[in-house]
């Protein structure tokens, strides 16, 4: 048991850095995922994850696989796409989901094209799927900073973010915080996707944000416990995925996301709000 569960993290520095980076990602991204889910914006997170690719690609073209330029580029691209999709939905007849889909598809194609112009297929795979086992101290520092910023922002704006999730019209009617809080929250989404991009790539970073949140929804109806449970599921998924990657020689990023996906599937069946319990409750009400 020691050799299987503990030894890989004690004996290898790359496993320690991967574990630290993925746990810090879970700490910031999973609560953000809960609010995305409650807002019914889960697919928006996926679109934003693709949207950061062109900016990261510009940083890659000029500086190679360096964290700071790719991060700054990703942040700028994410903000541009979010504002562009919002402007289209606000000033035209098109809804936000359609405009976001259009912008992210353009961004994804543009980003892949830009990376392919200079890099190899290995570089493209690195950008799209990340390399959690190759995290260095610079990447860990960036992820830690993003997690701290996210947690502090959530604590400061907690009540406003919860209100904006559950009843945005009410928040805007009683306070002027409605629109600023919405953009602050979108900023947190982009920031955490950029952090996840360092470890899991643009295609998988949203997985660690949304799957634990979706799984937690089957176990709780209150926001605070849901966020805590999502973080714990994220922690467990990262540990299980890294161990699976180490012992079975599998890609680490997909192994982490598949571990979270397994928890989600189990939760859909056995959760307190899952299939079995919901069927039992309906049967009880019919026979009562």
Coordinates of C-alpha atoms in Angstrom, one line a residue:
X1 CA 0.0 0.0 0.0
X2 CA 2.9 2.4 0.8
X3 CA 4.6 1.7 -2.5
X4 CA 1.4 2.3 -4.4
X5 CA -0.1 5.3 -2.7
X6 CA 2.7 7.3 -1.0
X7 CA 6.1 6.3 -2.4
X8 CA 5.7 8.0 -5.8
X9 CA 5.1 11.4 -4.1
X10 CA 8.0 11.0 -1.7
X11 CA 10.6 9.7 -4.1
X12 CA 10.1 11.8 -7.2
X13 CA 10.3 15.6 -7.3
X14 CA 8.2 15.8 -10.5
X15 CA 5.4 13.9 -8.8
X16 CA 5.5 16.4 -5.8
X17 CA 5.3 19.4 -8.1
X18 CA 2.5 17.8 -10.1
X19 CA 0.6 17.1 -6.9
X20 CA 1.1 20.6 -5.5
X21 CA 0.1 22.3 -8.8
X22 CA -3.0 20.2 -9.3
X23 CA -4.2 20.6 -5.7
X24 CA -3.7 24.4 -5.9
X25 CA -5.7 24.4 -9.2
X26 CA -8.5 22.5 -7.5
X27 CA -8.6 24.9 -4.6
X28 CA -9.3 27.8 -6.9
X29 CA -11.0 26.3 -9.9
X30 CA -13.6 24.0 -8.3
X31 CA -15.5 26.7 -6.4
X32 CA -15.6 28.8 -9.6
X33 CA -16.9 25.7 -11.4
X34 CA -19.8 25.5 -8.9
X35 CA -20.9 29.0 -9.6
X36 CA -20.6 28.4 -13.4
X37 CA -22.9 25.4 -13.0
X38 CA -25.4 27.3 -10.8
X39 CA -25.4 30.1 -13.5
X40 CA -26.1 27.4 -16.2
X41 CA -22.9 28.6 -17.9
X42 CA -21.0 25.3 -17.8
X43 CA -20.4 25.3 -21.5
X44 CA -19.3 28.9 -21.3
X45 CA -16.3 27.6 -19.3
X46 CA -15.5 25.2 -22.1
X47 CA -15.7 28.0 -24.6
X48 CA -13.5 30.3 -22.5
X49 CA -10.9 27.5 -22.2
X50 CA -10.6 27.4 -26.0
X51 CA -10.6 31.1 -26.2
X52 CA -7.3 31.6 -24.4
X53 CA -5.5 29.5 -27.1
X54 CA -4.7 32.3 -29.6
X55 CA -3.1 34.5 -26.9
X56 CA -1.0 31.6 -25.6
X57 CA 0.0 30.9 -29.2
X58 CA 1.2 34.4 -29.7
X59 CA 3.3 34.1 -26.6
X60 CA 4.6 30.8 -27.9
X61 CA 5.5 32.2 -31.3
X62 CA 7.6 35.0 -29.9
X63 CA 9.1 33.4 -26.7
X64 CA 8.6 29.6 -27.1
X65 CA 7.2 27.5 -24.2
X66 CA 7.7 30.2 -21.5
X67 CA 5.1 30.6 -18.9
X68 CA 4.8 34.4 -18.4
X69 CA 4.3 35.4 -22.1
X70 CA 1.9 32.6 -22.7
X71 CA 0.0 33.4 -19.6
X72 CA -0.3 37.1 -20.4
X73 CA -1.3 36.3 -24.0
X74 CA -4.0 33.8 -22.7
X75 CA -5.4 36.4 -20.3
X76 CA -5.7 39.0 -23.0
X77 CA -7.3 36.6 -25.5
X78 CA -9.8 35.4 -22.9
X79 CA -10.8 38.9 -22.0
X80 CA -11.2 39.9 -25.7
X81 CA -13.4 36.9 -26.4
X82 CA -15.5 37.4 -23.3
X83 CA -16.1 41.1 -24.1
X84 CA -16.6 40.4 -27.8
X85 CA -19.2 37.7 -27.2
X86 CA -20.9 39.9 -24.7
X87 CA -21.0 42.9 -27.0
X88 CA -22.5 40.8 -29.9
X89 CA -25.2 39.4 -27.6
X90 CA -25.9 42.9 -26.2
X91 CA -26.1 44.9 -29.4
X92 CA -27.5 42.3 -31.9
X93 CA -30.3 39.7 -31.9
X94 CA -27.9 36.8 -31.3
X95 CA -27.9 35.2 -27.9
X96 CA -24.8 34.9 -25.7
X97 CA -24.4 31.2 -26.1
X98 CA -24.3 31.4 -29.9
X99 CA -21.9 34.3 -30.0
X100 CA -19.6 32.6 -27.4
X101 CA -19.6 29.4 -29.6
X102 CA -18.7 31.4 -32.7
X103 CA -15.9 33.3 -30.9
X104 CA -14.4 30.2 -29.3
X105 CA -14.4 28.2 -32.5
X106 CA -12.6 31.0 -34.3
X107 CA -10.2 31.3 -31.4
X108 CA -9.5 27.5 -31.3
X109 CA -8.8 27.3 -35.0
X110 CA -6.7 30.4 -35.0
X111 CA -4.6 29.2 -32.0
X112 CA -4.0 25.8 -33.5
X113 CA -2.9 27.4 -36.8
X114 CA -0.5 29.7 -35.0
X115 CA 1.1 27.0 -32.9
X116 CA 1.5 24.8 -36.0
X117 CA 3.2 27.6 -38.0
X118 CA 6.3 27.5 -35.7
X119 CA 6.1 24.4 -33.5
X120 CA 6.0 20.7 -34.0
X121 CA 3.2 18.3 -33.2
X122 CA 4.8 17.9 -29.7
X123 CA 4.5 21.6 -29.0
X124 CA 0.9 21.5 -30.2
X125 CA 0.1 18.6 -27.9
X126 CA 1.8 20.5 -25.0
X127 CA -0.4 23.5 -25.6
X128 CA -3.6 21.6 -26.1
X129 CA -3.2 19.0 -23.3
X130 CA -0.6 20.4 -20.9
X131 CA 2.2 18.7 -19.1
X132 CA 1.3 18.5 -15.4
X133 CA 4.3 16.3 -14.7
X134 CA 6.7 18.9 -16.1
X135 CA 5.5 21.8 -13.9
X136 CA 8.5 24.0 -12.7
X137 CA 8.7 26.4 -9.8
X138 CA 7.7 29.3 -12.0
X139 CA 4.5 27.5 -13.0
X140 CA 3.8 26.5 -9.4
X141 CA 4.2 30.1 -8.3
X142 CA 1.7 31.3 -11.0
X143 CA -0.9 28.7 -10.0
X144 CA -0.5 29.5 -6.3
X145 CA -1.0 33.2 -7.0
X146 CA -4.1 32.5 -9.1
X147 CA -5.6 30.3 -6.3
X148 CA -4.9 33.0 -3.7
X149 CA -6.4 35.7 -5.8
X150 CA -9.5 33.5 -6.5
X151 CA -10.1 32.6 -2.9
X152 CA -9.7 36.2 -1.7
X153 CA -12.0 37.5 -4.4
X154 CA -14.6 34.9 -3.5
X155 CA -14.5 35.8 0.2
X156 CA -14.9 39.5 -0.5
X157 CA -17.7 39.2 -3.1
X158 CA -19.3 36.0 -1.8
X159 CA -22.7 37.3 -1.0
X160 CA -22.9 39.3 -4.2
X161 CA -21.7 36.4 -6.4
X162 CA -24.2 34.0 -4.8
X163 CA -27.0 36.5 -5.3
X164 CA -26.0 37.2 -8.9
X165 CA -26.0 33.4 -9.5
X166 CA -29.4 32.7 -8.0
X167 CA -31.3 36.0 -8.9
X168 CA -29.3 38.5 -11.0
X169 CA -32.3 40.7 -11.6
X170 CA -32.9 41.1 -7.8
X171 CA -29.2 42.0 -7.2
X172 CA -29.3 44.6 -10.0
X173 CA -32.5 46.1 -8.6
X174 CA -31.2 46.5 -5.0
X175 CA -27.5 47.2 -5.7
X176 CA -25.2 48.6 -8.4
X177 CA -22.9 45.5 -8.0
X178 CA -24.7 43.4 -10.6
X179 CA -22.7 44.2 -13.7
X180 CA -19.3 44.6 -11.9
X181 CA -19.7 41.3 -10.1
X182 CA -20.6 39.6 -13.3
X183 CA -17.3 40.8 -15.0
X184 CA -15.3 40.0 -11.8
X185 CA -16.6 36.5 -11.9
X186 CA -15.8 36.1 -15.6
X187 CA -12.3 37.4 -14.8
X188 CA -12.0 34.6 -12.2
X189 CA -13.0 32.1 -14.8
X190 CA -10.4 33.3 -17.3
X191 CA -7.8 33.5 -14.6
X192 CA -8.3 29.9 -13.4
X193 CA -8.5 28.5 -17.0
X194 CA -5.1 30.2 -17.7
X195 CA -3.7 28.6 -14.5
X196 CA -5.1 25.2 -15.6
X197 CA -3.7 25.7 -19.0
X198 CA -0.2 25.4 -17.6
X199 CA -0.9 21.9 -16.2
X200 CA -3.8 20.5 -18.3
X201 CA -3.7 22.4 -21.5
X202 CA -6.5 24.4 -23.1
X203 CA -8.7 21.4 -23.9
X204 CA -8.7 19.8 -20.4
X205 CA -8.3 22.7 -18.0
X206 CA -12.1 23.2 -17.9
X207 CA -12.5 19.5 -16.8
X208 CA -11.0 20.1 -13.4
X209 CA -13.2 23.2 -13.0
X210 CA -16.6 21.6 -14.0
X211 CA -16.5 17.8 -13.2
X212 CA -16.0 18.1 -9.5
X213 CA -18.6 20.9 -9.3
X214 CA -21.1 18.8 -11.3
X215 CA -20.5 15.8 -9.0
X216 CA -20.9 17.8 -5.9
X217 CA -24.3 19.0 -7.1
X218 CA -25.6 15.4 -6.6
X219 CA -24.7 15.5 -2.9
X220 CA -25.7 19.0 -1.7
X221 CA -28.2 21.7 -2.3
X222 CA -26.4 24.5 -0.4
X223 CA -23.7 26.6 -2.0
X224 CA -21.0 26.5 0.7
X225 CA -21.0 22.7 1.2
X226 CA -21.1 22.2 -2.5
X227 CA -18.0 24.3 -3.0
X228 CA -16.1 22.4 -0.2
X229 CA -17.2 19.1 -1.6
X230 CA -16.2 20.1 -5.1
X231 CA -12.7 21.0 -3.9
X232 CA -12.4 17.7 -2.0
X233 CA -13.5 15.8 -5.1
X234 CA -10.9 17.8 -7.1
X235 CA -8.2 16.8 -4.6
X236 CA -9.1 13.2 -4.8
X237 CA -9.3 13.2 -8.6
X238 CA -5.8 14.8 -8.8
X239 CA -4.3 12.2 -6.5
X240 CA -6.0 9.3 -8.1
X241 CA -5.2 10.6 -11.6
X242 CA -1.5 11.1 -10.8
X243 CA -1.2 7.6 -9.3
X244 CA -3.0 6.1 -12.2
X245 CA -0.7 7.9 -14.6
X246 CA 2.4 6.8 -12.7
X247 CA 1.6 3.1 -12.2
X248 CA -0.2 2.5 -15.6
X249 CA 2.1 4.8 -17.7
X250 CA -0.9 6.9 -18.9
X251 CA -1.0 10.6 -19.8
X252 CA -1.4 12.5 -16.5
X253 CA -3.8 15.2 -17.6
X254 CA -6.4 12.9 -19.1
X255 CA -6.0 10.5 -16.1
X256 CA -6.9 13.3 -13.7
X257 CA -10.0 14.3 -15.7
X258 CA -11.1 10.7 -16.1
X259 CA -10.8 10.2 -12.4
X260 CA -13.1 13.2 -11.9
X261 CA -15.4 11.8 -14.5
X262 CA -15.6 8.5 -12.6
X263 CA -16.6 10.4 -9.4
X264 CA -19.2 12.3 -11.4
X265 CA -20.7 9.0 -12.9
X266 CA -20.8 7.4 -9.4
X267 CA -22.4 10.5 -8.0
X268 CA -25.2 10.5 -10.7
X269 CA -26.2 7.0 -9.5
X270 CA -25.5 7.0 -5.7
X271 CA -25.6 10.6 -4.7
X272 CA -28.3 11.9 -2.4
X273 CA -29.8 13.6 -5.4
X274 CA -28.8 10.8 -7.8
X275 CA -30.8 8.3 -9.8
X276 CA -31.3 5.7 -7.0
X277 CA -32.3 8.1 -4.2
X278 CA -34.6 10.1 -6.5
X279 CA -36.4 7.0 -7.7
X280 CA -36.8 5.8 -4.1
X281 CA -38.3 9.2 -3.1
X282 CA -40.7 9.1 -6.0
X283 CA -41.7 5.6 -5.1
X284 CA -42.2 6.6 -1.5
X285 CA -44.4 9.6 -2.4
X286 CA -46.6 7.4 -4.6
X287 CA -47.1 4.8 -2.0
X288 CA -47.6 7.3 0.9

